[in-house]
XYZ file of C-alpha atoms in Angstrom:
529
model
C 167.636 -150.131 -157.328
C 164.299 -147.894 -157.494
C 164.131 -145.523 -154.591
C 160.838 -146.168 -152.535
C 158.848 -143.754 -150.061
C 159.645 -144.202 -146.413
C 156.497 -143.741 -145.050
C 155.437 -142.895 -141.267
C 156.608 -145.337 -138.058
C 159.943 -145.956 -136.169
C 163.612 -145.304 -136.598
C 162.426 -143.119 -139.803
C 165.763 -141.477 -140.067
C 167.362 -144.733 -139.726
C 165.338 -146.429 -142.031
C 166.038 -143.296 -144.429
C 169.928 -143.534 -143.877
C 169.519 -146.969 -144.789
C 168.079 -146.183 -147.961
C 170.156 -143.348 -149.092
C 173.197 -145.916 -148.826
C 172.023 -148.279 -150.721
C 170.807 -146.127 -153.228
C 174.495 -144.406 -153.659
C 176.366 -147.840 -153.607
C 173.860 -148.892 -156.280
C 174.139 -145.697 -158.422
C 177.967 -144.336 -157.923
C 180.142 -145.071 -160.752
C 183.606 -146.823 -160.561
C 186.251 -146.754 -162.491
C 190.049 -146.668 -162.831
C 191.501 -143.827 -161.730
C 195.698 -142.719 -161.345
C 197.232 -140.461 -158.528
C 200.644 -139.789 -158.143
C 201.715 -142.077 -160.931
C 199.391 -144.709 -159.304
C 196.320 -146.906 -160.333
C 193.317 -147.618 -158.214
C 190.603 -149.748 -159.517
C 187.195 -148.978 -158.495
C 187.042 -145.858 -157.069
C 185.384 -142.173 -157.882
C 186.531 -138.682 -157.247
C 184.697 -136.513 -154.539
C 183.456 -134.411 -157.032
C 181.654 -136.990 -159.062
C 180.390 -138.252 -155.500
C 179.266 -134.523 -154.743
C 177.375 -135.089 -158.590
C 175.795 -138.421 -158.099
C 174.267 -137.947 -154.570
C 172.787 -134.379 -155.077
C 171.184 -135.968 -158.489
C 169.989 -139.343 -156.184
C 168.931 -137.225 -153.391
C 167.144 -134.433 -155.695
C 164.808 -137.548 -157.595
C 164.069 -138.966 -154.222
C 160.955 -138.209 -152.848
C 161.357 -138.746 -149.449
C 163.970 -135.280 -150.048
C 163.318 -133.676 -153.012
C 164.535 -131.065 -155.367
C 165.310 -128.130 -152.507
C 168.585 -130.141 -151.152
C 171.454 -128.257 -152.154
C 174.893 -129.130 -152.941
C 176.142 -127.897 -149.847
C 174.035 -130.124 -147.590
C 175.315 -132.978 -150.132
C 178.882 -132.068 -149.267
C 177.821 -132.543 -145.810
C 176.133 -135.366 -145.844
C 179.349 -136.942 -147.615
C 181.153 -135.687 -144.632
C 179.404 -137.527 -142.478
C 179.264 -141.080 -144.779
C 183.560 -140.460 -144.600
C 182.842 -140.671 -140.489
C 181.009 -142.965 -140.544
C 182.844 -145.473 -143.523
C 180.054 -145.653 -145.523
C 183.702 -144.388 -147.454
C 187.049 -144.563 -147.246
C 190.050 -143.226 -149.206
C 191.981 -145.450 -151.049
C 194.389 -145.456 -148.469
C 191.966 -147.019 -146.123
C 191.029 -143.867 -143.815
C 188.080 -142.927 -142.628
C 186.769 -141.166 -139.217
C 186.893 -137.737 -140.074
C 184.780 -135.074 -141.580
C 187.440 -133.761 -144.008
C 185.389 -134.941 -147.182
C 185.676 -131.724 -150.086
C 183.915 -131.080 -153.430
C 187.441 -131.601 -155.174
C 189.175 -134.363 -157.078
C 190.582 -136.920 -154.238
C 189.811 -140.162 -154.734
C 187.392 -142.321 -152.242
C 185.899 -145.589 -152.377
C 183.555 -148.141 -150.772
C 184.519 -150.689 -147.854
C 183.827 -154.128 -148.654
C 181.850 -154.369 -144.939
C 178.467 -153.025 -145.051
C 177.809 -149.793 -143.582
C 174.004 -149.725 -142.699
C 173.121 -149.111 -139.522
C 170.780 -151.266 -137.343
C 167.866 -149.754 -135.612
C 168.348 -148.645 -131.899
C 166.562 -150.724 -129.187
C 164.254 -147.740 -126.931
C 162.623 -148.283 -123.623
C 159.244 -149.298 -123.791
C 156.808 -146.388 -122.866
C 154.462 -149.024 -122.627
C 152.541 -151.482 -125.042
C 148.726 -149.848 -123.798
C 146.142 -148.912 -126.559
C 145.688 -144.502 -125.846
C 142.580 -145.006 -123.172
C 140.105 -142.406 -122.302
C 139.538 -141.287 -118.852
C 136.493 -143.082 -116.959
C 134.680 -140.374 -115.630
C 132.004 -142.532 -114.149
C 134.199 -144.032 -111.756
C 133.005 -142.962 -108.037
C 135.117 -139.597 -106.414
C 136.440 -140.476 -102.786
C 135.004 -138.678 -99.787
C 131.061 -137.906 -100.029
C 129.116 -139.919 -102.364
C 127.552 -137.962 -105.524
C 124.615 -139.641 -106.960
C 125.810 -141.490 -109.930
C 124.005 -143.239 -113.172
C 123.753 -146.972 -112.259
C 124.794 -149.513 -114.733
C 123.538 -152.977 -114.334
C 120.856 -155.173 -116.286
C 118.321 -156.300 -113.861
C 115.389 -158.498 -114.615
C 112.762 -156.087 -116.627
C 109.149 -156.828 -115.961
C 106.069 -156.107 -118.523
C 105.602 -153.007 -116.386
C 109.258 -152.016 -116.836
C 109.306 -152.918 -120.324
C 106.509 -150.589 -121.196
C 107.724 -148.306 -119.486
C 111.179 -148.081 -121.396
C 109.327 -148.795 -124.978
C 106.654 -146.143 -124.193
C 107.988 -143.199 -125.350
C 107.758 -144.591 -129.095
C 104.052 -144.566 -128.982
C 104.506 -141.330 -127.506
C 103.499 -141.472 -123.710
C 106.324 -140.673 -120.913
C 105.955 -142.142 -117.531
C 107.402 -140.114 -114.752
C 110.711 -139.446 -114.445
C 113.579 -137.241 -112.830
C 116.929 -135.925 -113.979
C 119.831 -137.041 -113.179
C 123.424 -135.062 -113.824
C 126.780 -136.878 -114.122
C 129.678 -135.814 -111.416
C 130.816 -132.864 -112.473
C 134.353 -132.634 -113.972
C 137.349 -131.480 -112.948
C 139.753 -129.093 -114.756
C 142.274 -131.983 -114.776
C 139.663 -134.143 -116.027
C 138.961 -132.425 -118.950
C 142.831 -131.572 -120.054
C 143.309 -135.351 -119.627
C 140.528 -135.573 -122.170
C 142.206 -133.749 -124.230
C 145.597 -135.302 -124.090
C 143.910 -138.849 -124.511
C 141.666 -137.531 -127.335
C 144.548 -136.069 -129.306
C 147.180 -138.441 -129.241
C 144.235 -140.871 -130.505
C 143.863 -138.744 -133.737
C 147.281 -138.441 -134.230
C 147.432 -141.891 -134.255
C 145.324 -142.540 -136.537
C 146.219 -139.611 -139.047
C 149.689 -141.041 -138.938
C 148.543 -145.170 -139.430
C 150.170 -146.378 -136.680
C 149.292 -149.425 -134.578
C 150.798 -147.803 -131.366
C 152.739 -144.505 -130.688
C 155.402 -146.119 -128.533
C 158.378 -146.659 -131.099
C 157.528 -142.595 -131.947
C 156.393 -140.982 -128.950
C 156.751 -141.394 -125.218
C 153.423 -140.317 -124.166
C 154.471 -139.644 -120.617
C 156.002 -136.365 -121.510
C 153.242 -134.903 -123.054
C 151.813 -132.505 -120.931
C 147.681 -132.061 -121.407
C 147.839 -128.174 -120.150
C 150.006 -127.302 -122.821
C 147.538 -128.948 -125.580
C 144.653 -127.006 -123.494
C 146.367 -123.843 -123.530
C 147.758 -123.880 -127.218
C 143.967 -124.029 -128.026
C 142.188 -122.088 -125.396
C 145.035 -119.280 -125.107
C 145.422 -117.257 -128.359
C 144.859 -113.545 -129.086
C 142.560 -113.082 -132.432
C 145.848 -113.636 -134.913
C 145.841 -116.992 -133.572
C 149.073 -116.601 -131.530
C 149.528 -118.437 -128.849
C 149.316 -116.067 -125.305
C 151.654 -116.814 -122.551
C 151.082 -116.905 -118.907
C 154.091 -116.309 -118.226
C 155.470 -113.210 -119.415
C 158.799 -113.355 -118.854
C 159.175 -116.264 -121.430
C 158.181 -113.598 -124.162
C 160.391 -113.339 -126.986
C 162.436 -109.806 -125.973
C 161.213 -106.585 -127.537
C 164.006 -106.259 -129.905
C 164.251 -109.288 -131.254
C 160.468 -108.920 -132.033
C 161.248 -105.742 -133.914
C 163.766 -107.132 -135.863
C 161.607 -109.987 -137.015
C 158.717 -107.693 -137.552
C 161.682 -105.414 -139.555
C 162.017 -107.948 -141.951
C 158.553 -109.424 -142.490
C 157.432 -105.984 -143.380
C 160.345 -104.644 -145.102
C 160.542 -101.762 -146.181
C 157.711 -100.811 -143.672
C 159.795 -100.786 -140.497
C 157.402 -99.279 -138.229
C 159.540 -100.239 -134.615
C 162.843 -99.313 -136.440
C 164.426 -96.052 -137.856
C 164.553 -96.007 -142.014
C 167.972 -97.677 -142.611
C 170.833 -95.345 -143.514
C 173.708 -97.875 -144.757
C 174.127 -100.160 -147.277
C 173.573 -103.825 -145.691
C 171.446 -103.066 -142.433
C 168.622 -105.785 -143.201
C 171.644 -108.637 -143.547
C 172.669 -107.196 -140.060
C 169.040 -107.369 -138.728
C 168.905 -111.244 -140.159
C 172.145 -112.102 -138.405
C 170.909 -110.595 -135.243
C 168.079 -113.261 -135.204
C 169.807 -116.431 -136.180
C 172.550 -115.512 -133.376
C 169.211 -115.261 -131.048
C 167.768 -118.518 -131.932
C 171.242 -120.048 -132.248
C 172.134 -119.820 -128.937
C 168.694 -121.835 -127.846
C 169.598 -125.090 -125.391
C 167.450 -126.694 -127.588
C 165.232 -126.666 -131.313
C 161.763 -125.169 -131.101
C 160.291 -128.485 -131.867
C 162.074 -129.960 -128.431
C 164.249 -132.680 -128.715
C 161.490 -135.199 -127.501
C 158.898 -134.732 -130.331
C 161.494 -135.401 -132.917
C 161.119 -138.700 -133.527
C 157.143 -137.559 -133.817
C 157.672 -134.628 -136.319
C 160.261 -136.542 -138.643
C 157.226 -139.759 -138.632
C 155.129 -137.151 -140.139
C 157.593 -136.430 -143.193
C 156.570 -139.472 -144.268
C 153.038 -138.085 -145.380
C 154.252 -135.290 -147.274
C 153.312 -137.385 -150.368
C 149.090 -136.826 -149.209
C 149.347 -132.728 -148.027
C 146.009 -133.435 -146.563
C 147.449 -135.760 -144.264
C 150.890 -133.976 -143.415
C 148.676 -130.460 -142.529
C 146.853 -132.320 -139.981
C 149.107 -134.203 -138.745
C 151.419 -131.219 -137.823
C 148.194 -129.201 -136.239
C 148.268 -132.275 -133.845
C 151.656 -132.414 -133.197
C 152.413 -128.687 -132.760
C 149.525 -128.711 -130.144
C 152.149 -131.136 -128.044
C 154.602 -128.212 -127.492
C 154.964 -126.170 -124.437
C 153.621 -122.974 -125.546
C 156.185 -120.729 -125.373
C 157.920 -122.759 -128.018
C 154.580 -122.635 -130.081
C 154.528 -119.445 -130.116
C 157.686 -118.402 -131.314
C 157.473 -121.064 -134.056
C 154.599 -119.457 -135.223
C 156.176 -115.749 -135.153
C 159.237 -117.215 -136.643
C 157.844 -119.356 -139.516
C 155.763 -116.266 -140.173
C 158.780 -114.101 -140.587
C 160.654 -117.202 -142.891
C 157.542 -117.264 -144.913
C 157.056 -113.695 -145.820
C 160.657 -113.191 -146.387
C 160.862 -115.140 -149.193
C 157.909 -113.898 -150.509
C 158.906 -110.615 -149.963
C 160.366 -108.920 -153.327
C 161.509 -105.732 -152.216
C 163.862 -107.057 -149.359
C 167.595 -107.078 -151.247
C 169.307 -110.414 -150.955
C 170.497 -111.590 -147.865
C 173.403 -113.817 -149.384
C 175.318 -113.226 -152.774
C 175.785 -116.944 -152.991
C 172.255 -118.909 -152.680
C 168.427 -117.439 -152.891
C 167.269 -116.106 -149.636
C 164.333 -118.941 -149.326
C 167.531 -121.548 -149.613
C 169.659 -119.044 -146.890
C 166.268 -118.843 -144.245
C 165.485 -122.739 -144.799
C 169.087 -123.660 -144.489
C 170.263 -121.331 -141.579
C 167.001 -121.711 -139.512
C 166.404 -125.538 -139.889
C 168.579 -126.673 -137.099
C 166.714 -124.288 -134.802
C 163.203 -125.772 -135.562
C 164.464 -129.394 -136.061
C 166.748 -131.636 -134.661
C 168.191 -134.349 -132.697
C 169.481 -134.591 -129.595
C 171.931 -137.458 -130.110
C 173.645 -137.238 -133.360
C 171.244 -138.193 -136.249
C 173.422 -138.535 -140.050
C 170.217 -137.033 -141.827
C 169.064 -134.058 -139.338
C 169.751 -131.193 -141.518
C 168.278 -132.607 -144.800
C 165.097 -134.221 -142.816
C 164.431 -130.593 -140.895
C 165.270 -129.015 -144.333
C 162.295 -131.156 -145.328
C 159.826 -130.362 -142.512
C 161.021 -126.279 -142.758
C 159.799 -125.940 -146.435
C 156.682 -127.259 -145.958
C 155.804 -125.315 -142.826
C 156.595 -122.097 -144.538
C 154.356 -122.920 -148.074
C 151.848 -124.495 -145.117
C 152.090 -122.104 -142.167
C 148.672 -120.484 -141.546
C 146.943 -123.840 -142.050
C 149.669 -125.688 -139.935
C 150.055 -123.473 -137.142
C 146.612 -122.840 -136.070
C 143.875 -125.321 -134.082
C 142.625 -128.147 -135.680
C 138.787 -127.109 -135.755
C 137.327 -130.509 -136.353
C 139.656 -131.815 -133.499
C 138.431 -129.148 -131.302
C 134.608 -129.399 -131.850
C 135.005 -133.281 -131.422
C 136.944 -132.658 -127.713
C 134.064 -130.381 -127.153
C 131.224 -132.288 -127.722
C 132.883 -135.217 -126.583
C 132.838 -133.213 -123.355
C 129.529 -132.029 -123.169
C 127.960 -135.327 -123.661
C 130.271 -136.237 -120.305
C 127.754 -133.411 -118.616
C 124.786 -133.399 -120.084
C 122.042 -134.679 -118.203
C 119.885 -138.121 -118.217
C 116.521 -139.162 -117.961
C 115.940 -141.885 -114.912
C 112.610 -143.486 -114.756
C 110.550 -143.308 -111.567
C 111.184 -147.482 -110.009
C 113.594 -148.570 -112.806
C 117.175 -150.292 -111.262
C 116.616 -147.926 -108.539
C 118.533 -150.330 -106.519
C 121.553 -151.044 -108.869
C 124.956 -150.091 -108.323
C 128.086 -149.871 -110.987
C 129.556 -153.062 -111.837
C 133.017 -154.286 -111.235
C 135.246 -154.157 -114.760
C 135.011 -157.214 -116.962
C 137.281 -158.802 -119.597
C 136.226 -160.975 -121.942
C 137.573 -164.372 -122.749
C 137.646 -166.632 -125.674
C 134.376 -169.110 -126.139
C 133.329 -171.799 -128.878
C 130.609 -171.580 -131.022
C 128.625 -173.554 -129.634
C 128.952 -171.381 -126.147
C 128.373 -168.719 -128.250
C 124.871 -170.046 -129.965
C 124.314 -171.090 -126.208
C 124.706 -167.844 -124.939
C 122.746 -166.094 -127.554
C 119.686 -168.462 -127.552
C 119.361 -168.034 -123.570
C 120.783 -165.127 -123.260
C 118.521 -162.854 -125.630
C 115.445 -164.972 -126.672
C 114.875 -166.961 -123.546
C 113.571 -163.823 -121.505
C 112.199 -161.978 -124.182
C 110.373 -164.913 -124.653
C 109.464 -164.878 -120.867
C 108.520 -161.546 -121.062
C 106.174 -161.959 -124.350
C 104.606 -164.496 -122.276
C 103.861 -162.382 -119.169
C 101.963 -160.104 -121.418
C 100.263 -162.587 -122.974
C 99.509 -163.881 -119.431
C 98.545 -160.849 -117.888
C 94.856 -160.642 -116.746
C 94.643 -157.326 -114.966
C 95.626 -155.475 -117.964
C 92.218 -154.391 -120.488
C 92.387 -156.001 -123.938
C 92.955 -152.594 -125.304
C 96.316 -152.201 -123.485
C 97.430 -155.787 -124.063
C 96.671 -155.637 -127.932
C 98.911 -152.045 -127.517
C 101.675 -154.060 -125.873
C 101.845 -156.778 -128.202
C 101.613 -154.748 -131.027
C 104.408 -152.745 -129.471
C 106.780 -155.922 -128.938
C 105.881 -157.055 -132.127
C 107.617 -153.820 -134.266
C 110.913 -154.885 -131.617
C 111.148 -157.965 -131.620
C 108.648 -159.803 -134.780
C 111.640 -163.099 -134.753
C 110.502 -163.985 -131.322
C 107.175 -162.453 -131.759
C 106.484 -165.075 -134.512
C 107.884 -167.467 -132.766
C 104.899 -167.422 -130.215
C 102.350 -166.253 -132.857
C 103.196 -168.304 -135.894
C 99.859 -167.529 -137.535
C 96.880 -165.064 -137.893
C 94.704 -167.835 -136.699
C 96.872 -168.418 -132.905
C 96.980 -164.526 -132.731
C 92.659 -164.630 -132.834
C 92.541 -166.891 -130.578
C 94.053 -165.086 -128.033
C 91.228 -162.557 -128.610
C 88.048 -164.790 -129.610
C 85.373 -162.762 -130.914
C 81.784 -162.536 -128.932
C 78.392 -164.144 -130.621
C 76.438 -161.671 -131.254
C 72.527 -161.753 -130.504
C 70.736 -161.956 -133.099
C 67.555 -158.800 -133.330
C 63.762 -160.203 -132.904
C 62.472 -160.524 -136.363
C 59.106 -158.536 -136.633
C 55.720 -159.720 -137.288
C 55.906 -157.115 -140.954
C 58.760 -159.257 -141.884
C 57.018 -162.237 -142.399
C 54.644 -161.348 -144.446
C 54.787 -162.118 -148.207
C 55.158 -159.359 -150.552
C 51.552 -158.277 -152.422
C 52.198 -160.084 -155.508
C 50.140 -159.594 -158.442
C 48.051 -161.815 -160.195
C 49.284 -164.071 -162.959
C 47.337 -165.741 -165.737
C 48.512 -169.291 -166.316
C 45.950 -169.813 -169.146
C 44.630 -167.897 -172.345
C 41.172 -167.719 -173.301
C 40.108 -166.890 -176.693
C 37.024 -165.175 -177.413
């Protein structure tokens, strides 16, 4: 069985666990093994277990080559619990699975799990605010909406412009938004990109849109200091002083401007513990329990970078901002830790970019109920925000201008022409329905020809207007609309003959003119001398 990418959508990490399964019940040998002067046919030792899934889960692409054997121990663990294995005694339940020689096999049931049913959050399409839509209390002059019969006169007057006259007219500005307005703009906006970034029909089965809050998104964009960290409001959700110095400690080691020079042997493992017992003791992960679903979606793009970058931007935009903001000091620190080449080693056992992705994961990432597959998905998700941090953590420019002019156009002023639907009034909302084709060729004859055909006429028709305008308004309507223009006028010929030319007089011919030209004389005969 070929392992296949798991892209973006629902129950990922279901889905995933699903895979990995099948993958090891495909690729784990069995063989004959004796225990205690014993034979068991098919079965495997843990070790060789321990072998074959960190190999399977290394060449898989929806993991990689970072998983360790330690986080394949664990995730053996947790197949034992869940009798994706047994012993060959039958037991299974427990997380008591070791990298040793005991001997395990598979159940003859199958172990894959099916995927959970969730609440709707509701089957709506992301809509965007109507802003047009009347406040309560005292009327604010509005832009009416409604097609009304258009006259020559009106006609001109809307075409006009082209030919470069402009009748008179008056400005006219849109109500003028609220705060709320505009962060609902933003919310509606933004989950709409993400959307689409991600390739998703609906964010239902991956987000409940209900709990995301638009001031956060506003303030994660509007409220940053000139690093491009988020600024709180609230200052007594900072991070504490000391736990900022120790982070800034490391990140700059050996510079440790807020600290004294170290004077024992060990002092910057002492420092790191000191922050992972801080965020350890956190009620929940910096990415909140309900964007998980969201973030682990987005592992499924990690095959197009591109893609993955902006799709976190989005997504980190969701959280509250004090969360944001100490996911972006904290990634920082991660980042330039294991870049950093003069800090000593922080473990004697693994690299300290395995130790910081591996101890720090859990914080950023994970579950609230119990999910097989947490630590090796927020493994996933942790690696790529450190090698993509700067880019990842900071607004989404093109997102931003978009919002922005988006919201602009929403106030910008309009030109309303002096006597044109002065009287209208906003229509009611309108769905449309199903028709036939012929309704449809119906509908478009009459509807669109019909009164442009009308209106041709009225020009045509029109006797208090000089030639010299009427031959400008044909002209005009000709360049917009030459199908039903030719209609009327299928030839040069019924075009002149709107317009017949005028006989001309003839001058008086002059007396002079009559005359014959002196002409000389001509012999007609020869005489010879």
């Amino acid at each position: 069985m070929e392992p296949r990418l798991v892209g973006p959508g629902p129950y990922r990490a279901t889905r995933l666990w699903n895979e990995i399964i099948e993958l090891f019940r495909a690729g784990m040998p069995l063989r004959k093994h004796r225990c205690r002067f014993k034979s068991y046919e098919r079965c495997f030792k843990a070790s060789e277990a321990v072998d074959c899934l960190h190999e399977l889960l290394g060449s898989n692409q929806n993991f990689g080559p970072e998983v360790t054997r330690d986080q394949t121990v664990k995730l053996l663990k947790k197949f034992l619990k869940n009798h994706v294995i047994e012993d060959i005694k039958g037991r299974w339940g427990k997380e008591d699975f070791e990298d040793d020689g005991h001997l395990y096999r598979f159940p003859p049931s199958s172990p894959l799990k099916s995927y959970p049913k969730k609440p709707s959050c509701g089957k709506e399409v992301i809509k965007f605010p109507d802003w047009n839509e009347p406040k309560a209390g005292p009327s604010q002059e509005h832009i009416p909406v409604k097609s009304v019969t258009m006259n020559s006169e009106m006609w001109y007057k809307r075409h006009s412009i082209a030919i470069g006259e402009v009748p008179a007219c008056k400005l006219v500005f849109r109500r003028e938004l609220t705060q709320t307005n505009i962060e609902e703009i933003w919310k509606s906006m933004t989950l709409s990109r993400l959307q689409k970034v991600l390739g998703l029909d609906s964010l239902d089965e991956v987000l409940d849109t209900k709990l995301v809050n638009s001031k956060h998104i506003v303030q994660n964009v509007y409220n940053v200091n000139k690093q491009g960290i988020v600024t709180l409001e609230d200052k007594s959700k900072e991070l504490p002083h000391w736990i900022l110095s120790a982070m800034k400690c490391l990140a700059n080691w050996p510079s440790c401007s807020d600290l004294k020079q170290p004077t024992y042997s060990g002092f910057e493992r002492d420092v790191f513990k000191t922050i992972v017992d801080y965020f350890g003791q956190m009620k929940e992960p910096l990415l909140t329990f309900h964007f998980f679903d969201i973030f682990v979606s987005v592992l499924g793009l990690l095959q197009k970078p591109s893609k993955a970058v902006e799709a976190l931007q989005i997504s980190c935009l969701l959280l509250p901002p004090e969360n944001r903001k100490r996911l972006q000091l904290l990634v920082r620190m991660m980042a330039r830790i294991s870049l950093n080449q003069d800090l000593p080693p922080l473990s004697e056992s693994m690299r300290t970019r395995t130790l910081i992705v591996q101890v720090f994961s859990r914080y950023i990432l994970c579950s609230k109920d119990e999910i097989d597959l947490d630590e090796l998905l927020a493994a996933k998700l942790v690696s790529f925000l450190m090698d993509n941090y700067q880019e990842i953590l900071s607004v989404p420019s093109a997102l931003k201008s978009s919002i922005e002019d988006h919201v602009l156009h929403l106030q910008r002023v309009q030109i309303k022409y002096a006597g044109a639907d002065s009287d209208a009034t906003l229509p009611t909302p309108s769905f449309c329905h199903q028709i036939t084709t012929g309704e449809f060729e119906y509908q478009r004859t009459t509807g669109s020809q019909e009164p442009l055909a009308a209106l041709l006429e009225e020009i045509v028709m029109n006797k208090e207007i000089s030639v010299k305008d009427k031959k400008k308004k044909l002209k005009q309507f000709q360049k917009s609309y030459p199908e039903v223009y030719r209609v009327r006028f299928p030839s040069p010929e019924t075009e002149a003959m709107l317009f017949p030319e005028k006989t001309k007089q003839k001058p008086p011919t002059l007396l002079w003119a009559l005359k014959k030209p002196f002409q000389p004389f001509h012999r007609t005969r020869s005489f010879r001398m």
